[in-house]
N, C-alpha and C. Protein backbone atom coordinates (compact mmCIF):
# COMPACT_ATOMS: atom_id res chain seq x y z
N UNK A 1 -33.20 -107.74 14.73
CA UNK A 1 -32.55 -107.28 16.01
C UNK A 1 -32.43 -108.62 16.99
N UNK A 2 -31.15 -108.41 17.40
CA UNK A 2 -30.37 -109.88 17.89
C UNK A 2 -29.67 -109.43 19.54
N UNK A 3 -30.02 -109.88 20.08
CA UNK A 3 -29.51 -109.74 21.51
C UNK A 3 -30.02 -111.00 22.84
N UNK A 4 -29.74 -110.14 24.22
CA UNK A 4 -30.35 -111.00 25.15
C UNK A 4 -31.51 -109.95 26.02
N UNK A 5 -32.33 -110.41 26.41
CA UNK A 5 -33.24 -108.82 26.74
C UNK A 5 -33.10 -109.42 28.81
N UNK A 6 -33.50 -108.82 29.36
CA UNK A 6 -32.20 -108.33 30.24
C UNK A 6 -33.42 -107.15 31.33
N UNK A 7 -33.51 -108.33 31.96
CA UNK A 7 -34.50 -107.81 33.40
C UNK A 7 -33.80 -107.54 34.34
N UNK A 8 -34.21 -105.97 34.85
CA UNK A 8 -33.31 -105.75 35.88
C UNK A 8 -33.87 -104.20 36.52
N UNK A 9 -34.29 -104.50 37.87
CA UNK A 9 -34.92 -103.40 38.89
C UNK A 9 -35.89 -103.15 38.14
N UNK A 10 -37.50 -104.20 37.66
CA UNK A 10 -38.44 -103.04 36.73
C UNK A 10 -38.06 -102.97 35.36
N UNK A 11 -37.20 -102.83 34.56
CA UNK A 11 -37.08 -102.79 33.32
C UNK A 11 -36.42 -103.60 32.79
N UNK A 12 -36.57 -103.42 31.37
CA UNK A 12 -36.09 -105.06 30.72
C UNK A 12 -36.05 -104.03 29.31
N UNK A 13 -34.98 -104.36 29.10
CA UNK A 13 -33.52 -104.12 28.04
C UNK A 13 -33.38 -104.87 27.19
N UNK A 14 -32.76 -104.66 26.02
CA UNK A 14 -32.01 -105.21 24.80
C UNK A 14 -30.16 -105.76 25.22
N UNK A 15 -29.69 -105.99 25.36
CA UNK A 15 -27.83 -105.80 25.65
C UNK A 15 -27.80 -106.88 24.59
N UNK A 16 -27.40 -106.17 23.11
CA UNK A 16 -27.00 -106.88 21.74
C UNK A 16 -25.99 -107.14 21.78
N UNK A 17 -25.08 -106.63 22.66
CA UNK A 17 -23.41 -107.75 22.84
C UNK A 17 -23.31 -108.04 23.80
N UNK A 18 -23.89 -109.50 24.82
CA UNK A 18 -24.07 -109.86 26.11
C UNK A 18 -21.77 -109.46 26.13
N UNK A 19 -21.43 -109.95 25.48
CA UNK A 19 -19.72 -109.93 25.73
C UNK A 19 -19.57 -108.52 25.67
N UNK A 20 -19.70 -107.44 25.23
CA UNK A 20 -19.72 -105.79 25.98
C UNK A 20 -20.13 -104.99 25.22
N UNK A 21 -20.09 -104.28 25.47
CA UNK A 21 -21.01 -102.90 25.62
C UNK A 21 -21.03 -102.23 24.55
N UNK A 22 -19.93 -102.78 23.64
CA UNK A 22 -19.71 -101.56 23.02
C UNK A 22 -20.64 -101.15 21.51
N UNK A 23 -21.52 -102.48 21.35
CA UNK A 23 -22.20 -102.92 20.13
C UNK A 23 -23.71 -101.59 20.66
N UNK A 24 -23.83 -101.43 22.20
CA UNK A 24 -25.26 -100.66 22.73
C UNK A 24 -25.08 -98.83 21.67
N UNK A 25 -23.77 -98.20 21.24
CA UNK A 25 -24.25 -96.77 21.31
C UNK A 25 -23.39 -96.49 20.26
N UNK A 26 -22.53 -96.26 19.80
CA UNK A 26 -22.94 -95.65 18.38
C UNK A 26 -21.56 -97.00 17.30
N UNK A 27 -21.39 -98.13 17.68
CA UNK A 27 -20.57 -98.59 17.50
C UNK A 27 -19.89 -100.58 17.75
N UNK A 28 -19.49 -101.57 16.83
CA UNK A 28 -19.76 -102.33 17.22
C UNK A 28 -18.42 -102.96 16.90
N UNK A 29 -18.44 -104.66 16.84
CA UNK A 29 -16.83 -104.96 16.45
C UNK A 29 -17.10 -105.19 15.35
N UNK A 30 -18.65 -104.85 14.61
CA UNK A 30 -18.26 -105.49 13.40
C UNK A 30 -18.68 -103.89 12.87
N UNK A 31 -18.19 -103.00 13.12
CA UNK A 31 -17.61 -101.42 12.40
C UNK A 31 -18.93 -101.31 12.25
N UNK A 32 -20.17 -101.86 12.50
CA UNK A 32 -21.85 -101.13 11.93
C UNK A 32 -21.90 -99.72 13.58
N UNK A 33 -22.66 -99.05 12.62
CA UNK A 33 -23.07 -97.97 14.01
C UNK A 33 -24.58 -97.67 13.04
N UNK A 34 -25.62 -97.97 14.74
CA UNK A 34 -27.00 -97.79 14.29
C UNK A 34 -26.99 -96.19 14.28
N UNK A 35 -27.87 -95.33 13.90
CA UNK A 35 -28.91 -94.04 13.98
C UNK A 35 -30.06 -94.47 13.78
N UNK A 36 -30.70 -93.10 14.72
CA UNK A 36 -32.35 -92.80 14.70
C UNK A 36 -32.74 -92.06 13.28
N UNK A 37 -33.55 -92.91 12.95
CA UNK A 37 -33.91 -91.91 11.42
C UNK A 37 -35.81 -91.31 11.87
N UNK A 38 -35.58 -90.21 11.72
CA UNK A 38 -37.63 -90.56 11.41
C UNK A 38 -37.82 -90.05 9.73
N UNK A 39 -38.48 -91.32 10.12
CA UNK A 39 -39.25 -91.84 8.44
C UNK A 39 -39.50 -90.81 7.22
N UNK A 40 -40.38 -89.85 8.42
CA UNK A 40 -41.49 -89.09 7.41
C UNK A 40 -40.00 -88.20 6.72
N UNK A 41 -39.85 -88.03 6.94
CA UNK A 41 -38.65 -86.93 6.49
C UNK A 41 -36.88 -87.67 6.27
N UNK A 42 -36.95 -88.59 6.18
CA UNK A 42 -35.56 -89.04 6.43
C UNK A 42 -33.92 -89.11 7.36
N UNK A 43 -34.59 -88.43 8.00
CA UNK A 43 -33.34 -86.88 8.11
C UNK A 43 -32.92 -88.06 9.75
N UNK A 44 -31.82 -88.19 9.70
CA UNK A 44 -31.67 -89.22 10.63
C UNK A 44 -31.12 -88.05 11.21
N UNK A 45 -31.41 -88.07 12.96
CA UNK A 45 -31.25 -87.67 14.36
C UNK A 45 -29.74 -87.34 14.87
N UNK A 46 -29.59 -86.12 14.78
CA UNK A 46 -28.32 -85.90 15.23
C UNK A 46 -28.10 -85.20 16.45
N UNK A 47 -29.49 -84.99 17.30
CA UNK A 47 -28.84 -84.00 18.67
C UNK A 47 -30.21 -83.53 18.93
N UNK A 48 -30.56 -83.27 20.31
CA UNK A 48 -31.66 -83.54 20.67
C UNK A 48 -32.12 -82.50 20.68
N UNK A 49 -31.78 -81.76 20.26
CA UNK A 49 -32.95 -80.55 19.46
C UNK A 49 -33.46 -80.50 18.29
N UNK A 50 -33.20 -81.62 17.39
CA UNK A 50 -33.30 -82.01 16.69
C UNK A 50 -34.49 -83.20 16.85
N UNK A 51 -34.37 -83.93 17.82
CA UNK A 51 -34.82 -85.15 18.13
C UNK A 51 -36.39 -84.54 18.89
N UNK A 52 -35.47 -83.19 19.64
CA UNK A 52 -36.55 -82.64 20.36
C UNK A 52 -38.40 -82.19 19.83
N UNK A 53 -37.85 -81.54 18.66
CA UNK A 53 -38.79 -80.86 17.58
C UNK A 53 -39.17 -81.73 17.22
N UNK A 54 -39.12 -83.19 16.44
CA UNK A 54 -39.73 -84.13 15.88
C UNK A 54 -40.61 -84.55 16.93
N UNK A 55 -40.27 -84.72 18.13
CA UNK A 55 -41.45 -85.18 19.41
C UNK A 55 -42.53 -84.67 19.69
N UNK A 56 -41.99 -83.02 18.81
CA UNK A 56 -42.93 -81.80 19.67
C UNK A 56 -44.14 -81.87 18.47
N UNK A 57 -43.55 -82.36 17.47
CA UNK A 57 -44.29 -82.10 15.96
C UNK A 57 -45.55 -83.59 15.94
N UNK A 58 -44.78 -84.59 16.84
CA UNK A 58 -46.17 -85.92 17.26
C UNK A 58 -46.83 -85.87 18.80
N UNK A 59 -46.45 -84.28 18.90
CA UNK A 59 -47.47 -84.63 20.77
C UNK A 59 -46.57 -84.88 21.59
N UNK A 60 -45.34 -84.81 21.59
CA UNK A 60 -44.73 -85.79 22.70
C UNK A 60 -44.34 -83.50 23.48
N UNK A 61 -44.40 -83.96 24.86
CA UNK A 61 -44.00 -82.63 26.25
C UNK A 61 -42.59 -83.01 25.80
N UNK A 62 -42.08 -82.02 26.66
CA UNK A 62 -40.91 -82.02 28.03
C UNK A 62 -40.86 -81.96 29.11
N UNK A 63 -40.66 -83.23 29.48
CA UNK A 63 -40.87 -82.86 31.70
C UNK A 63 -39.32 -82.38 32.05
N UNK A 64 -39.31 -81.57 32.62
CA UNK A 64 -37.97 -81.02 33.68
C UNK A 64 -37.81 -81.25 34.89
N UNK A 65 -38.36 -82.59 35.25
CA UNK A 65 -38.09 -82.72 36.34
C UNK A 65 -37.18 -83.40 36.76
N UNK A 66 -36.74 -84.25 36.02
CA UNK A 66 -35.02 -84.99 36.45
C UNK A 66 -34.25 -83.93 35.70
N UNK A 67 -32.58 -84.07 36.50
CA UNK A 67 -31.36 -83.25 35.57
C UNK A 67 -31.33 -84.04 34.71
N UNK A 68 -31.10 -84.79 35.58
CA UNK A 68 -30.49 -86.11 35.10
C UNK A 68 -30.68 -86.93 33.12
N UNK A 69 -31.59 -86.38 33.27
CA UNK A 69 -32.75 -86.88 31.68
C UNK A 69 -33.30 -85.87 31.26
N UNK A 70 -33.26 -86.55 29.47
CA UNK A 70 -34.45 -85.33 29.35
C UNK A 70 -35.23 -86.48 29.36
N UNK A 71 -36.92 -85.66 29.78
CA UNK A 71 -37.71 -86.69 29.30
C UNK A 71 -38.51 -85.91 29.19
N UNK A 72 -39.55 -87.11 28.30
CA UNK A 72 -40.71 -86.67 26.49
C UNK A 72 -41.83 -87.48 27.23
N UNK A 73 -43.11 -86.49 27.14
CA UNK A 73 -44.76 -87.33 28.03
C UNK A 73 -45.46 -87.46 26.58
N UNK A 74 -45.90 -88.13 26.38
CA UNK A 74 -47.33 -87.05 25.86
C UNK A 74 -48.73 -87.66 26.35
N UNK A 75 -49.66 -86.76 26.67
CA UNK A 75 -50.53 -86.75 27.23
C UNK A 75 -51.84 -87.30 26.73
N UNK A 76 -51.86 -88.57 25.54
CA UNK A 76 -52.99 -89.18 24.95
C UNK A 76 -52.20 -90.22 25.44
N UNK A 77 -51.38 -90.80 26.36
CA UNK A 77 -50.93 -92.04 26.46
C UNK A 77 -50.40 -92.29 27.64
N UNK A 78 -49.59 -93.62 28.30
CA UNK A 78 -49.50 -93.19 29.45
C UNK A 78 -48.04 -93.31 29.43
N UNK A 79 -47.33 -93.51 28.18
CA UNK A 79 -45.42 -93.34 27.72
C UNK A 79 -44.85 -92.19 28.26
N UNK A 80 -43.84 -92.56 28.76
CA UNK A 80 -42.65 -91.45 28.98
C UNK A 80 -41.68 -92.02 28.26
N UNK A 81 -40.37 -91.54 27.58
CA UNK A 81 -39.10 -91.29 26.78
C UNK A 81 -38.70 -90.91 27.55
N UNK A 82 -37.47 -91.58 28.58
CA UNK A 82 -36.46 -90.94 29.42
C UNK A 82 -34.94 -91.38 28.75
N UNK A 83 -34.81 -89.87 28.67
CA UNK A 83 -32.78 -89.69 27.58
C UNK A 83 -31.66 -89.41 28.54
N UNK A 84 -30.96 -90.15 28.59
CA UNK A 84 -29.72 -89.72 28.89
C UNK A 84 -29.15 -87.73 29.00
N UNK A 85 -28.76 -87.46 29.74
CA UNK A 85 -28.42 -86.09 29.51
C UNK A 85 -27.48 -85.33 27.79
N UNK A 86 -26.38 -85.99 28.12
CA UNK A 86 -25.27 -86.07 27.05
C UNK A 86 -25.78 -87.49 25.90
N UNK A 87 -25.77 -86.50 25.04
CA UNK A 87 -26.13 -87.20 23.45
C UNK A 87 -25.30 -88.08 23.29
N UNK A 88 -23.76 -88.08 23.42
CA UNK A 88 -23.08 -88.97 22.70
C UNK A 88 -22.92 -90.25 23.79
N UNK A 89 -24.34 -90.36 24.76
CA UNK A 89 -24.94 -90.90 25.98
C UNK A 89 -25.94 -92.51 24.93
N UNK A 90 -26.46 -91.64 24.12
CA UNK A 90 -27.65 -92.02 23.93
C UNK A 90 -27.72 -93.17 22.48
N UNK A 91 -28.07 -94.26 23.27
CA UNK A 91 -27.37 -95.70 22.87
C UNK A 91 -28.61 -96.19 21.98
N UNK A 92 -28.69 -97.23 21.04
CA UNK A 92 -29.57 -98.13 20.45
C UNK A 92 -31.15 -98.70 21.35
N UNK A 93 -30.58 -98.56 22.47
CA UNK A 93 -31.34 -99.32 23.52
C UNK A 93 -32.43 -97.86 23.81
N UNK A 94 -32.43 -96.83 23.45
CA UNK A 94 -33.45 -95.49 23.42
C UNK A 94 -34.03 -95.56 22.33
N UNK A 95 -32.88 -95.59 21.53
CA UNK A 95 -33.60 -95.84 19.57
C UNK A 95 -34.52 -96.47 19.72
N UNK A 96 -34.62 -97.88 20.16
CA UNK A 96 -36.14 -98.29 20.11
C UNK A 96 -36.91 -98.46 20.78
N UNK A 97 -36.48 -97.52 22.28
CA UNK A 97 -37.95 -96.93 23.18
C UNK A 97 -38.77 -95.99 22.20
N UNK A 98 -37.66 -95.19 21.11
CA UNK A 98 -38.63 -94.35 20.53
C UNK A 98 -39.31 -94.32 19.84
N UNK A 99 -38.91 -95.38 19.04
CA UNK A 99 -39.52 -96.37 17.55
C UNK A 99 -40.69 -97.61 18.18
N UNK A 100 -40.74 -97.77 19.31
CA UNK A 100 -41.83 -98.70 19.94
C UNK A 100 -42.84 -97.58 20.17
N UNK A 101 -42.70 -96.07 20.76
CA UNK A 101 -43.60 -95.31 20.78
C UNK A 101 -43.97 -94.20 20.05
N UNK A 102 -43.84 -94.58 18.75
CA UNK A 102 -43.37 -93.21 17.09
C UNK A 102 -43.28 -94.95 16.75
N UNK A 103 -44.35 -96.24 16.25
CA UNK A 103 -44.24 -96.75 15.05
C UNK A 103 -43.72 -95.72 14.12
N UNK A 104 -44.41 -95.70 13.35
CA UNK A 104 -44.84 -94.96 12.04
C UNK A 104 -44.02 -93.73 11.57
N UNK A 105 -42.88 -93.15 12.63
CA UNK A 105 -42.67 -91.73 12.52
C UNK A 105 -41.33 -91.98 12.59
N UNK A 106 -40.60 -93.01 13.53
CA UNK A 106 -38.99 -93.68 13.21
C UNK A 106 -38.47 -94.87 13.26
N UNK A 107 -37.05 -94.63 13.09
CA UNK A 107 -36.67 -96.31 12.49
C UNK A 107 -35.43 -95.82 13.25
N UNK A 108 -34.58 -97.47 13.10
CA UNK A 108 -33.16 -97.76 13.44
C UNK A 108 -32.90 -98.29 12.69
N UNK A 109 -31.55 -97.65 12.04
CA UNK A 109 -31.11 -98.18 10.55
C UNK A 109 -29.60 -98.46 11.16
N UNK A 110 -29.42 -98.97 10.81
CA UNK A 110 -27.79 -99.89 10.64
C UNK A 110 -26.74 -99.65 9.78
N UNK A 111 -25.52 -98.34 9.75
CA UNK A 111 -24.91 -97.31 8.85
C UNK A 111 -23.45 -97.92 8.52
């Protein structure tokens, strides 16, 4: 994991390619793409419906407060996962957020 950590509006995020935003999502200058993988099933997360099923099985509940975001909360923690409504805008920073909050269940892989 390389890049620059940026603090903006009270949020820290990793900017993987400070010169351009192309790496943060589905591709980059080196031709590699990142995907979120559910490690137990070795399944690549290809849609929010697949992700929601996996998160539900781990105790995450969907919040419907913000129409522009998909949000999940786990009652036993203070964690909140916030994702863009459009899966095409699902970037590696969102993937790493899910990995950090579910350490043994997900990982990000380069393909």
